[in-house]
PDB file of C-alpha atoms in Angstrom:
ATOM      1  CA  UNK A 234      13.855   3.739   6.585  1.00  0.00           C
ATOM      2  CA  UNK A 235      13.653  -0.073   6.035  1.00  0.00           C
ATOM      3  CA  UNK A 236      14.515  -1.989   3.017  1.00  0.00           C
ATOM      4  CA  UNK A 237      12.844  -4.900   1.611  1.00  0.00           C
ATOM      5  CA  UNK A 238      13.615  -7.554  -0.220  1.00  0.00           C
ATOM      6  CA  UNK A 239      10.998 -10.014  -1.636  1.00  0.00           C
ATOM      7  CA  UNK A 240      11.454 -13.215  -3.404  1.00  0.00           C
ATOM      8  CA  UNK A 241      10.523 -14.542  -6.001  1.00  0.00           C
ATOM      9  CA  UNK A 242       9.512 -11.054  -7.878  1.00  0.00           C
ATOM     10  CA  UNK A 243       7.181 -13.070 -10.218  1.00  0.00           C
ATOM     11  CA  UNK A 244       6.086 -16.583 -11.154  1.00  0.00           C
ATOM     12  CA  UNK A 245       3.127 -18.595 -12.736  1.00  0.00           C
ATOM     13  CA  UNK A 246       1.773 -21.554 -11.276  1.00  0.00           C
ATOM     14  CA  UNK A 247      -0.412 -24.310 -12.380  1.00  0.00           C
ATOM     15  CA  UNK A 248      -3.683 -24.126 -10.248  1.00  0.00           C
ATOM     16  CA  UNK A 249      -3.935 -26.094  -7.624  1.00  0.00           C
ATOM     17  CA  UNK A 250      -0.255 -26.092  -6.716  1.00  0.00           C
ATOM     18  CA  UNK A 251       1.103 -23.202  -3.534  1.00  0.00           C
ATOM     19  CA  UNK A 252       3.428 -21.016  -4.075  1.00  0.00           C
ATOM     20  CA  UNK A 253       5.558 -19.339  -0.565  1.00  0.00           C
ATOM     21  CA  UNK A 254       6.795 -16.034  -1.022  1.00  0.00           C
ATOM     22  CA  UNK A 255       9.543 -14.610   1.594  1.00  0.00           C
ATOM     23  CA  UNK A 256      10.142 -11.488   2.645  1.00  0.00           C
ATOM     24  CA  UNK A 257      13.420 -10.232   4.257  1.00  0.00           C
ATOM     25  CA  UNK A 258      14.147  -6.680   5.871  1.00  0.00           C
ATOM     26  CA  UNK A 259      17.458  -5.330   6.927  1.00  0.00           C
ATOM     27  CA  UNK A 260      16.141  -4.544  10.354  1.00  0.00           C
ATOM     28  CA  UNK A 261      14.563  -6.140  13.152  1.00  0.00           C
ATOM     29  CA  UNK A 262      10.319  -4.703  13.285  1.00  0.00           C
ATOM     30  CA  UNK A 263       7.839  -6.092  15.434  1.00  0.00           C
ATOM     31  CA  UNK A 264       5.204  -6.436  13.189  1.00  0.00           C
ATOM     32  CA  UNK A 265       5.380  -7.071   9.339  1.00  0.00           C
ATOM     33  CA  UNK A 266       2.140  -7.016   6.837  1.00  0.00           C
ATOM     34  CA  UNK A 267       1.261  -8.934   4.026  1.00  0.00           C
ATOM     35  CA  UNK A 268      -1.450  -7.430   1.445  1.00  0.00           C
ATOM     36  CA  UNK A 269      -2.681  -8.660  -1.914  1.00  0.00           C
ATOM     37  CA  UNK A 270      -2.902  -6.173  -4.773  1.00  0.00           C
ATOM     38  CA  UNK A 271      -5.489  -7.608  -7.377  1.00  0.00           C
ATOM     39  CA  UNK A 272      -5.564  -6.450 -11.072  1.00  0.00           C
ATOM     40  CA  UNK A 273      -6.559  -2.737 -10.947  1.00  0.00           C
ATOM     41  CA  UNK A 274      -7.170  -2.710  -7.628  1.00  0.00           C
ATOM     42  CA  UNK A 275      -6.221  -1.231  -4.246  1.00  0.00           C
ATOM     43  CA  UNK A 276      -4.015  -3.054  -1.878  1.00  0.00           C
ATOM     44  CA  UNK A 277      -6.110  -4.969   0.657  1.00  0.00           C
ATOM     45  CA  UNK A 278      -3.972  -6.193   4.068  1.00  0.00           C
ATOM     46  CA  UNK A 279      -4.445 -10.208   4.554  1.00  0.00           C
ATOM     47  CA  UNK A 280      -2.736 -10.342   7.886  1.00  0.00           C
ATOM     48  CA  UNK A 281      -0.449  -9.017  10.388  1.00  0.00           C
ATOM     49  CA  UNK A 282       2.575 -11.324  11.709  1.00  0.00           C
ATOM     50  CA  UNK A 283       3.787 -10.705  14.430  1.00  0.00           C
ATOM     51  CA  UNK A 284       6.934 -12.336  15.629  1.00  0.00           C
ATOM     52  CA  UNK A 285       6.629 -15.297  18.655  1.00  0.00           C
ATOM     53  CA  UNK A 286       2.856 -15.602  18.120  1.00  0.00           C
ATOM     54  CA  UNK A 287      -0.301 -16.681  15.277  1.00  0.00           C
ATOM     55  CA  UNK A 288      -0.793 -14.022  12.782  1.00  0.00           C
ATOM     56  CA  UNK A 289      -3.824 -11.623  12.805  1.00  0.00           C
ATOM     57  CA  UNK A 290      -6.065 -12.210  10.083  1.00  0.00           C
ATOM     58  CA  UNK A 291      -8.382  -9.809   8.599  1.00  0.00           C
ATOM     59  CA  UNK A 292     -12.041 -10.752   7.338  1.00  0.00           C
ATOM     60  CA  UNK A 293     -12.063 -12.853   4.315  1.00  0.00           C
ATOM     61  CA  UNK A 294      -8.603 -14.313   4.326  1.00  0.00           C
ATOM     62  CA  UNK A 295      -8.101 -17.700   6.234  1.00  0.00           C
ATOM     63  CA  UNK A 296      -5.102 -19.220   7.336  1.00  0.00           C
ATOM     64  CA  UNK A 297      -5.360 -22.880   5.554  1.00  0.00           C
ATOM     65  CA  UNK A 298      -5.022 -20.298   2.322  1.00  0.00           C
ATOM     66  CA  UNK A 299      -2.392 -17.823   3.458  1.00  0.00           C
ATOM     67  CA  UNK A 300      -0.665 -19.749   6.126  1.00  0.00           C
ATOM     68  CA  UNK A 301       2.378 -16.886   7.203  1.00  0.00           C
ATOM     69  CA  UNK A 302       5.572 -17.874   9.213  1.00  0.00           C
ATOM     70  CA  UNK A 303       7.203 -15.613  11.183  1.00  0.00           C
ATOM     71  CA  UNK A 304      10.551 -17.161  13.035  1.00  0.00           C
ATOM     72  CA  UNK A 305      12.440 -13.971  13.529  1.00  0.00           C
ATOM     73  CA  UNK A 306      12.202 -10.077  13.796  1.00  0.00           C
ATOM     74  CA  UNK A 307      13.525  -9.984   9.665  1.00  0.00           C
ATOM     75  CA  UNK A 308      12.198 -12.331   7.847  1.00  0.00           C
ATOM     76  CA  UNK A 309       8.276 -13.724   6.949  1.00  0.00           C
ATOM     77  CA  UNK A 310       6.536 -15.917   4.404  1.00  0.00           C
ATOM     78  CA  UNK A 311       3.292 -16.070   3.310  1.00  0.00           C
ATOM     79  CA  UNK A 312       2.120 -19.282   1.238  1.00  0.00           C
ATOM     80  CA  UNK A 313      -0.440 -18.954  -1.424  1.00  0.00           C
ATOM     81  CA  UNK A 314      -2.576 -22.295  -0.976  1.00  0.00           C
ATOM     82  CA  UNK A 315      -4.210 -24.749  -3.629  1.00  0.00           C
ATOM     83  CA  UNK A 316      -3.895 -21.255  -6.403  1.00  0.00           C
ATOM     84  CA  UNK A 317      -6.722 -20.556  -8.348  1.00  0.00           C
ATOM     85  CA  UNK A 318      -7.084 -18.032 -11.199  1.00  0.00           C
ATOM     86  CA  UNK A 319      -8.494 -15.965  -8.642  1.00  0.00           C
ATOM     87  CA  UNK A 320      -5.364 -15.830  -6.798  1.00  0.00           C
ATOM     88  CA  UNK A 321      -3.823 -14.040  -9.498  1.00  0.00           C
ATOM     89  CA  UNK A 322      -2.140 -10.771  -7.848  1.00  0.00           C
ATOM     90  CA  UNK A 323       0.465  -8.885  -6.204  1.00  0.00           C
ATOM     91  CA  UNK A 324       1.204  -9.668  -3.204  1.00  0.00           C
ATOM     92  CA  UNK A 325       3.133  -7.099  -0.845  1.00  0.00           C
ATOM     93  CA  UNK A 326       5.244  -7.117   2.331  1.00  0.00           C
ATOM     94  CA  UNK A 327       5.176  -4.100   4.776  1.00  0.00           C
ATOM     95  CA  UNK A 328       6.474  -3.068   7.669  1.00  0.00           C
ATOM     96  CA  UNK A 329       6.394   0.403   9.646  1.00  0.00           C
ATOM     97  CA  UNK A 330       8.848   1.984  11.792  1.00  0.00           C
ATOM     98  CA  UNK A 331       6.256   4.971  12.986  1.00  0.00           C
ATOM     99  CA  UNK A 332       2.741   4.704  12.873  1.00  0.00           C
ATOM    100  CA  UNK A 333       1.210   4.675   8.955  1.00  0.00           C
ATOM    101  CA  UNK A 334       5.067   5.134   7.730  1.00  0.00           C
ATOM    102  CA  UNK A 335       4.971   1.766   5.762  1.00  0.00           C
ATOM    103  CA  UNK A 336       7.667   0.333   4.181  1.00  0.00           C
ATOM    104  CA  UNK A 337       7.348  -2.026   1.574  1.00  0.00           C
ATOM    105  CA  UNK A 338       8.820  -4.504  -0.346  1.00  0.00           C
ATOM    106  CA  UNK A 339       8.767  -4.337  -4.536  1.00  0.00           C
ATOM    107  CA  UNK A 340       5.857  -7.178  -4.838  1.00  0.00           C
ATOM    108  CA  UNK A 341       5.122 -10.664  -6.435  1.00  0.00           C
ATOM    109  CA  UNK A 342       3.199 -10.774  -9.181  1.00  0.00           C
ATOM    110  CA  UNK A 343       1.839 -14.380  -9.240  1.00  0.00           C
ATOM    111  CA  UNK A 344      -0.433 -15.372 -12.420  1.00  0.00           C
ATOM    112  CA  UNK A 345      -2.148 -18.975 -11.812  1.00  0.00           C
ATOM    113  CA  UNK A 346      -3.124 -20.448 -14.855  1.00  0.00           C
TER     114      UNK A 346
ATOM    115  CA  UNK B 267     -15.560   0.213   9.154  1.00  0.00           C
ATOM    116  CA  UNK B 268     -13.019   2.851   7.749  1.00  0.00           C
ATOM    117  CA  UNK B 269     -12.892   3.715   3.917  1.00  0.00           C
ATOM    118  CA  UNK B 270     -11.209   5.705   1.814  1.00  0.00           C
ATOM    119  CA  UNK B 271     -12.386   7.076  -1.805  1.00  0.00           C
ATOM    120  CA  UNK B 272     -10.345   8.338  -4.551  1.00  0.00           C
ATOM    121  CA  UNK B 273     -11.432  10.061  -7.634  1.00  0.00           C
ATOM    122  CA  UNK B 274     -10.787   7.508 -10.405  1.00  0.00           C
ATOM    123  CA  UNK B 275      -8.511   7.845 -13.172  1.00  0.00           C
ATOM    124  CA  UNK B 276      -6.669   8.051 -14.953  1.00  0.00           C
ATOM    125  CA  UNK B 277      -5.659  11.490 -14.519  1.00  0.00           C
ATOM    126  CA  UNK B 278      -3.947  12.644 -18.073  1.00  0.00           C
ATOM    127  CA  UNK B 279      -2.212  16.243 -18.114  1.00  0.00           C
ATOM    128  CA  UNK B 280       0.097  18.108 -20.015  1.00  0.00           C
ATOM    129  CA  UNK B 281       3.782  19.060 -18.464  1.00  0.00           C
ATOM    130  CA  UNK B 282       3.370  22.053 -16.201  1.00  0.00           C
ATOM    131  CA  UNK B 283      -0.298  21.541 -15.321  1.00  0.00           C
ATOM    132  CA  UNK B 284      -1.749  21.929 -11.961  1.00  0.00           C
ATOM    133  CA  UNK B 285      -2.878  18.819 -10.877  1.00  0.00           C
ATOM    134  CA  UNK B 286      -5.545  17.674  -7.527  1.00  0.00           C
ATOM    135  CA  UNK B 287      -6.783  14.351  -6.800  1.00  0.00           C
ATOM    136  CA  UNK B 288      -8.862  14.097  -4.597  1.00  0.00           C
ATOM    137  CA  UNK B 289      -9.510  11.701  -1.798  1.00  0.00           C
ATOM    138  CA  UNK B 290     -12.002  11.930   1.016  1.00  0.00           C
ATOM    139  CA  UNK B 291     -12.380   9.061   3.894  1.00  0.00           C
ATOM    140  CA  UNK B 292     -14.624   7.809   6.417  1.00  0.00           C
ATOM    141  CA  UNK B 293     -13.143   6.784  10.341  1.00  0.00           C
ATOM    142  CA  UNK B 294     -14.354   5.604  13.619  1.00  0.00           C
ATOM    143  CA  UNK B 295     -11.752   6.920  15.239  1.00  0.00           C
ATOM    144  CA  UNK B 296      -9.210  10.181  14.632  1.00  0.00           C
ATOM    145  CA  UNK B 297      -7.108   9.023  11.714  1.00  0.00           C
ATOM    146  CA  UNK B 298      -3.652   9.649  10.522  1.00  0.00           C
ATOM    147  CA  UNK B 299      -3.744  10.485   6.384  1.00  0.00           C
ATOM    148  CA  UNK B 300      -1.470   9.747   3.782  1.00  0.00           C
ATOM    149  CA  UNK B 301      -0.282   9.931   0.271  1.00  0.00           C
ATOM    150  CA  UNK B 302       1.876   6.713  -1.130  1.00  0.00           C
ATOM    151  CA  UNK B 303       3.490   7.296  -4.767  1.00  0.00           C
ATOM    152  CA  UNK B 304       3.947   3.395  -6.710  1.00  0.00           C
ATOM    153  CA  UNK B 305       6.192   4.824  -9.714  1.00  0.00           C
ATOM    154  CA  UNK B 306       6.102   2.201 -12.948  1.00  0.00           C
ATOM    155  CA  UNK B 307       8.391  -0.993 -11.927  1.00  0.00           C
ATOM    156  CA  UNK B 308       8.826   0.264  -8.510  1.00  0.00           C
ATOM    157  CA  UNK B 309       7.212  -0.376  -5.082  1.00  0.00           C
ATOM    158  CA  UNK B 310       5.041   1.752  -3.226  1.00  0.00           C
ATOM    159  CA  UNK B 311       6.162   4.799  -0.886  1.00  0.00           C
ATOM    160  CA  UNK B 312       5.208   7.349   1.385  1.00  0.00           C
ATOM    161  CA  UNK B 313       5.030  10.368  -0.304  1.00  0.00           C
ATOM    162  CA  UNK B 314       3.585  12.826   2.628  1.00  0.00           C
ATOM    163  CA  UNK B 315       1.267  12.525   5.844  1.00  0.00           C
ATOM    164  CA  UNK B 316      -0.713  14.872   8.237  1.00  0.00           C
ATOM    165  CA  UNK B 317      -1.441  13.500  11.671  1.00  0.00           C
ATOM    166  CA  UNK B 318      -4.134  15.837  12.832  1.00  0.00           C
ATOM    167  CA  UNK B 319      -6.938  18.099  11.269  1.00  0.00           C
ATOM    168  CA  UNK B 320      -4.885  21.429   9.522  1.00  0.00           C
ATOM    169  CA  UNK B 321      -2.135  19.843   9.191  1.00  0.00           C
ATOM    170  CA  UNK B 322      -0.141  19.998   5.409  1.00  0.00           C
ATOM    171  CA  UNK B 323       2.247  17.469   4.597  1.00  0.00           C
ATOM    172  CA  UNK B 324       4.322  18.187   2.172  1.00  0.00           C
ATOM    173  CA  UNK B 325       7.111  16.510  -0.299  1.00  0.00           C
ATOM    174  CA  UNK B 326       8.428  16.957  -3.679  1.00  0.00           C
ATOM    175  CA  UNK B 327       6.511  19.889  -4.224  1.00  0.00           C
ATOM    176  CA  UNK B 328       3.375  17.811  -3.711  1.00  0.00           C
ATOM    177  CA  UNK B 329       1.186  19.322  -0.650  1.00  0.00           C
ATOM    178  CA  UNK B 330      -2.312  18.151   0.986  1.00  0.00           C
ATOM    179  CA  UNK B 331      -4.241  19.409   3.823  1.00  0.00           C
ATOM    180  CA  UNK B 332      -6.395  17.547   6.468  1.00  0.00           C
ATOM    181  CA  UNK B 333      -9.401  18.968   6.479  1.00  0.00           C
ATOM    182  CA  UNK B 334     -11.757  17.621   9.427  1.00  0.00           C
ATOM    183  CA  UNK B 335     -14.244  19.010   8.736  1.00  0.00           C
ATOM    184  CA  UNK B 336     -14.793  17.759   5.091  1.00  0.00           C
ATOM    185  CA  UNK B 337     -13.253  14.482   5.617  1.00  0.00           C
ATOM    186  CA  UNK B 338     -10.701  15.717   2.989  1.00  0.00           C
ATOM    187  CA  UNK B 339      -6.933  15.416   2.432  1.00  0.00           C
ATOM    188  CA  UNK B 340      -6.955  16.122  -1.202  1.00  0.00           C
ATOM    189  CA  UNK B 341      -3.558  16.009  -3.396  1.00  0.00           C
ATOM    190  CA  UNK B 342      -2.215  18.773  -5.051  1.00  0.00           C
ATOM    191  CA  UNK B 343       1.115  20.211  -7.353  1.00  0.00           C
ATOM    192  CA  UNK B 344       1.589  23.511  -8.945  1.00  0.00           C
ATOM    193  CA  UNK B 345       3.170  21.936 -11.882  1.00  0.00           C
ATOM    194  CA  UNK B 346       3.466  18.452 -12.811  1.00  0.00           C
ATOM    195  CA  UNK B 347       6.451  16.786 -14.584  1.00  0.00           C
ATOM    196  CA  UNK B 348       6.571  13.656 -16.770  1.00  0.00           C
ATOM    197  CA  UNK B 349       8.610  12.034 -13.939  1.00  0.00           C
ATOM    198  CA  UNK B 350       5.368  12.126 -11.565  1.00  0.00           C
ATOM    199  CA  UNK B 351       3.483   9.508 -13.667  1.00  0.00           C
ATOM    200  CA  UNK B 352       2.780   7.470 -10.959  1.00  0.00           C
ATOM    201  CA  UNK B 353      -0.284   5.482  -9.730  1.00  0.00           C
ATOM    202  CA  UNK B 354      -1.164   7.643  -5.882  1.00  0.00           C
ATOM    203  CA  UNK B 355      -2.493   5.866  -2.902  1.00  0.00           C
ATOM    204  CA  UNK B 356      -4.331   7.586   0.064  1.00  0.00           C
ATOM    205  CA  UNK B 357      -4.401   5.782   2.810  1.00  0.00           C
ATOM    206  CA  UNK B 358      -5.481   6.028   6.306  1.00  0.00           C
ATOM    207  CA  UNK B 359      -4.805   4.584   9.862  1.00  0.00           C
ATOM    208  CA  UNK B 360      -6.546   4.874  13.042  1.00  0.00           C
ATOM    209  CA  UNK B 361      -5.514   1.232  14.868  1.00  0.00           C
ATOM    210  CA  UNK B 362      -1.459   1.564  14.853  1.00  0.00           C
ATOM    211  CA  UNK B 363      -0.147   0.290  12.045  1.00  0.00           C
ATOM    212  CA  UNK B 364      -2.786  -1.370   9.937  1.00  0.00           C
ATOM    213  CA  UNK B 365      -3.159   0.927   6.763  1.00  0.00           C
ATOM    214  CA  UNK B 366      -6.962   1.219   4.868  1.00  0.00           C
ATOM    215  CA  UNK B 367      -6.184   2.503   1.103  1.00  0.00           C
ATOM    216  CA  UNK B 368      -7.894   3.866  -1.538  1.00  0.00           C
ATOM    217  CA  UNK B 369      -8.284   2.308  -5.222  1.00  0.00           C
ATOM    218  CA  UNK B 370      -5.633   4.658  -6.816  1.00  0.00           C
ATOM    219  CA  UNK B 371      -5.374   6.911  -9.180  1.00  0.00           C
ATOM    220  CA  UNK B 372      -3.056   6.603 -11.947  1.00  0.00           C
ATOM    221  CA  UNK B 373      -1.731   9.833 -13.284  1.00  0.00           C
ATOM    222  CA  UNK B 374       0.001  10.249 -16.898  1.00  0.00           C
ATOM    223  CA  UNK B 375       1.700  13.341 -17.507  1.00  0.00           C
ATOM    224  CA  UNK B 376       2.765  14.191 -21.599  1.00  0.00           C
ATOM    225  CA  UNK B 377       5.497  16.334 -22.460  1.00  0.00           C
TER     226      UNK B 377
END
């Protein structure tokens, strides 16, 4: 198993302002996900990052938005760009250690107001 | 591209009750299935999988079969408890890692 730690666990923000959230595991993975959550919705991935290289993102999600940092095999960040209201959500950290075994981290629940 | 739908909820039932939720999906490819469990104030976790068509993952007393030929891997327990209120994910994967989930279904269970 893997466990996660994500910071900060929830914060509001004025729109217009970003907000980085980091994600730490306590052991080295290749690849580590980042999804957003939305109010009463599913979880939706935003991006792969993948240590050493860009991160993978998927349709709709842009990297002047989300920009992600990955420096080593434990830790990532994903920044929440110029908020909106919209960008009210949780936002998740995964990894996996076997295919579709995800791990993932307890969430940020960001409210921009 | 792949999908996966969930009945919708929530899914209210008294202590002891037999309880399905279903969940049906759609893939290109030969997917692996899953069930995640997101208990109140927790994080999400695997709760079983089945990696090919017949197979039954199993945990908890929670059990669901991949059926191929329905496109079905539908959640079931003999008899709930008030400790399974939970919202349940089911969730696919047919590209390594990247996981496509369903809406959710939250369950609520009454003593």
């Amino acid at each position: 198993s893997a466990v996660i730690s994500q910071k900060p666990s929830r914060d509001i923000c004025q729109r217009g302002t970003s907000l980085t959230i980091q994600c730490q595991v306590d052991s080295q993975v290749t690849m580590m996900f980042w999804y957003r959550q939305q109010p009463g919705q599913s979880l939706t991935l935003i991006a792969t990052a993948n240590q050493g290289s860009e991160a993978t993102y998927e349709s709709g999600f842009v990297i002047d938005k989300f920009p992600i940092s990955r420096p080593n095999l434990t830790f990532s960040t994903l920044t929440v760009s110029n908020m909106s209201p919209e960008d009210s959500s949780i936002y998740l950290c995964s990894v996996s250690l076997r295919v579709g075994e995800a791990f993932f981290g307890q969430g940020t629940r960001l409210t921009v107001v | 591209g792949d999908s996966v739908t969930q009945m919708e909820g929530p899914v209210t039932l008294s202590e002891e009750a037999f309880l399905t939720i279903n969940c049906t999906y759609t893939a290109t490819g030969y997917p692996s299935l899953f069930w995640y469990v997101q208990y109140p104030g927790e994080g999400l976790q695997l709760l079983l999988k089945a990696t090919k068509a017949d197979d039954k993952g199993s945990n908890k007393g929670f059990e669901a079969t991949y059926r191929k030929e329905t496109t079905s891997f539908h959640l079931e327990k003999g008899s709930v408890q008030v400790s399974d209120s939970a919202v349940y994910f089911c969730a696919l994967t047919t590209y390594g890692n990247k996981l496509v989930f369903g809406a959710g279904t939250i369950l609520r269970v009454k003593s």
